[in-house]
Amino acid sequence: MNPAMLSVTPSSSSSASTPALFSPFINPSPLRLTPSSLSLPSRRRVRVSVPRNSADVSPPDDSAASAAPPATTTSVFGERKELTGIQPLVDGLSPPLRLASSAVILAGAVAAGYGLGLRFGGNRNLALGGAAAMGAAGGAMVYALNAAVPEVAAASLHNYVAGFDDPGAVKKEEIEQIAKKYGVSKTDQVFSAELAELYCRFVSSVLPPGSEDLKGNEVETIINFKNALGIDDPDAAAMHMEIGRRIFRQRLETGDRDGDVEQRRVEISIRDNAQRLYASKLKSVGRDIDAEQLVNLRESQLSYKLSDELAEDLFRNHTRKLIEGNISVALDILKTRTKAATGLKQVVEEIDVILAFNDKLISLKNHADADRFARGVGPVSVLGGEYASDRKMDDLKLLYRVYVTDALSGGQMEDSKVASLNQLKNIFGLGKRESEAITLEVTSKVYRKRLSQAVSGGDLEVADSKAAFLQNLCEELHFDPLKAKEIHEEIYRQKLQQCIADGELSEANVKSLLRLRVMLCIPEQTIEAAHADICGGLFEKVVKDAIASGIDGYDMDVRKAVRKAAHGLKLSREAAMSIASKAVRKIFVTYVKRARSSDNRTESAKELKKMIAFNSLVVTELVADIKGESSDIKPEEPVKEDDEWDEEEWESLESLKKVKPGEELDAKIGKPGQSEITLKDDLPLRERTDLYKTYLLYCLTGEVTRIPFGAQITTKKDDSEFVFLSQLGNILGLTVKEIVDVHRGLAEQAFRQQAEVILADGQLTKARVEQLDEVQKQVGLPAEYAQKVIKNITTTKMAAALETAVARGRLNLKQIRELKEANVEIDSMISEKLRENLFKKTIDEIFSSGTGEFDEVEVYEKIPADLNINVDKAKGVVHELARSRLSNSLIQAVALLRQRNRAGVVSALNDMLASDKAVPAEPMTWEVPEELSDLFTIYMRSDPAPEKLSRLQYLLGLSDSTAAALRDVKDQVLSVGAEEEEFAF
């Protein structure tokens, strides 16, 4: 394929001689200019001559093209142009020197001609003729010298551009310098033709082949190169469109694959040109846009063949830039203002301009002739522009805050301002949460200010309805009433903190707070919560200081501080006790942790004893001071329903009697300890009972002291420790029932340990019963619980013995029935699996007893009931064993027949009949029929019941005639004297 040809000529010229248009798929040909193309008007058309496919032109080698290396500047713009003939001389002459040289050449030629004519002609006329001839020759030389200047300039331009590895490095100043160097104009036809060729080659190289996608930077790259060459937009557009038309015709004529690619490139060029033209048209559009301008824009878009999508993007970008200008001005004023009031006013004016422009666009969008308007008319937004970044978002929020402040400057928010703020939020691209946060912050300050004025001025206090007054204030400011309630609560809290600065609330403070509460319509529960939080926090500090003073430091000064805080802060008793309980329970938990981490029971008991002392000497006093009571008076506590105790049970346990509530215990305790603050909700019941049990064992066993050589000394404690045990139960929050369970459980544990030794073999004799009664009295366990322990031990021992007997086969059904008659719970002592094995063994014995009997009631009902197994499952076991026994019994009978064991034969046949009763069988076959006859004969001689003999005949498959014959000759079959021939084999 020949290279495409580009001719930069007036539109009326012929396309016969055209320079080459670069194609990215072939090596470019140099630009060839015709003499007729030496002048280029300001508006010119680019003619493209595209080669046509013919039979004598071979198609391009695709493989070679695909394997070609990436295009360089040399392959894009061609090789450097070498200067020939007179061109090197012209290249070395500057315009002044060239003019002087021309004059010298012309003058020298004239002088030389005159001299030669005078010398050889000898007269003046010949001398003048020689001067004229040589002058003409000199003039021709001068003309040739000057005529070569544009070509040399074009070659220099070509070599300059082709000399760059990156065409983007071409500079407009350098190209102008080249034109200036040779004294030519950029509008010179030869020079401008070279510019056109370079531009067309570059455009073709930038656009990708048809199989590749655009990178996105093609338009910017082409524009930058165009600007560097100094080509204006109309000339470039003419080149793009002419190239497109020529390539399109080429595609229609040849259907060439490369033509599709070229068309795509041209389409991109046309689209870029249309965008530039439309963008240029948009420059005339300002904030005073009207319907007529929008109609003209639409007409221009259609004439440029610009798509609606691109036109819409361009229009939106233009309107966004307009408001970006206002935003920039507003930010500059805001950040550099000297007078706050004046500056803020100017900022608001700029924002009003933006809002007015936005309203105008919205109204035009809803215009009756909106279909005739330019695409993209609608609300403006900064999204996609300079202020869409996160870094700029803070500036937009600042402007939004200024506008909200201005909207509320009059003390109320007008409805129009609310709509404007909503539009401004959308224009700035602020989220709902962001805009609401700014509005809330500004409005809250204004609400506080107006509320303060209403309170100080007395307007709120004299209002008939405080709630209606506050509601009206919220409506004027468009403020959320719930947020207003939060502000009211915050104001009340601040006032309360001021009132308790000296540690208590005076009556005047209480009245002032009540007045404020009524005016602000604050609910009672909110007031209580505020007092509990603020006053409670101060009281909590006092309580913690009192607790931290310890057992020795809780003196009169501390008690006065507690009483002052409890009553001076006007806390309810419940609130004060709740705060104290929280602090005290933390100390209790600390003691518990130490007790649990101790090395032994004695150390644990000592830590628990410290907790008991802390409760008696500190916590009890603290509770009394909070209540304003004396700690020596025992508080009246209602008896809870679950705290009722059984008098007999309290008396039955020796250790329990020592902690039984009553006058005797109160006398031992002396000063009562508080029982309102407990660990009931802090520790699980299991842990609390374990702690109580630990101290109970300490009371029972005494203190153990270890001495060298592994020995230990036990110091027995007196009953005074049980007084502390009673107090420990109160601290742990144990009920009477839970305390009784601990004492009884401990006594039961001690009794069990000794009973298991006494009943090691599971046998309970009279002597052992007496021995167990003595142990029961020693540990103080009630008789009924002792009997349960004894029964549990004996049952467990018996169960183990029964399990062993069944597993070893020493226990049969008869013994099981005897045990049941003795009220022994077989189900709990023998596992179900062993009972099923025993049933299977019993049935197997029935099928192998040799009697031929099978009692269905016994097997299917009585035995399963005695062993407490499933009846259906039992039947399945019976049927399975019966089927197995049927075939085995016949084989066994034949074997015994061959051994001449007559009794064994009869027994085996009876087993077969018993199995048949359980599972009726079909007649059986045997490989030696005579043996079946012998079996029948032997069984017949045992005088069986007729029904058994008849069933045996059926099972052995003997006919009636055979059976009758065997009956007739039964006395002749056997020889009395010859026992060895008694059986026939």
Coordinates of C-alpha atoms in Angstrom, one line a residue, residues 21-24 72-73 75-77 161 165-170 195-208 217-229 240 265 269:
L21 CA -0.3 11.6 5.1
F22 CA 1.4 9.5 7.7
S23 CA -0.1 6.2 8.5
P24 CA 0.9 4.5 11.8
T72 CA 9.7 6.9 17.4
T73 CA 10.0 10.6 16.4
S75 CA 9.2 7.1 12.2
V76 CA 6.5 9.7 13.0
F77 CA 8.0 12.7 11.2
V161 CA 10.9 18.7 15.2
D165 CA 12.7 11.9 21.0
D166 CA 9.6 13.4 22.7
P167 CA 7.5 15.6 20.4
G168 CA 6.1 17.2 23.5
A169 CA 9.4 19.0 23.9
V170 CA 8.8 21.1 20.8
L195 CA 3.7 22.6 9.7
A196 CA 0.5 20.9 8.3
E197 CA 2.4 17.7 7.5
L198 CA 4.1 17.6 10.9
Y199 CA 0.7 18.1 12.6
C200 CA -1.0 15.5 10.6
R201 CA 1.8 13.0 11.1
F202 CA 1.6 13.6 14.9
V203 CA -2.2 13.3 15.1
S204 CA -2.0 9.9 13.2
S205 CA 0.8 8.7 15.6
V206 CA -1.1 9.6 18.7
L207 CA -4.3 7.9 17.9
P208 CA -4.1 4.1 18.7
N217 CA -4.8 11.9 27.2
E218 CA -4.9 12.0 23.3
V219 CA -6.9 15.2 23.1
E220 CA -4.6 17.1 25.5
T221 CA -1.5 15.8 23.7
I222 CA -2.7 16.9 20.3
I223 CA -3.8 20.3 21.6
N224 CA -0.4 20.8 23.2
F225 CA 1.4 19.9 20.0
K226 CA -0.9 22.1 17.9
N227 CA -0.2 25.0 20.2
A228 CA 3.6 24.4 20.0
L229 CA 3.4 24.5 16.2
H240 CA -9.3 17.1 10.8
R265 CA -9.1 8.5 14.6
S269 CA -10.5 14.4 16.0

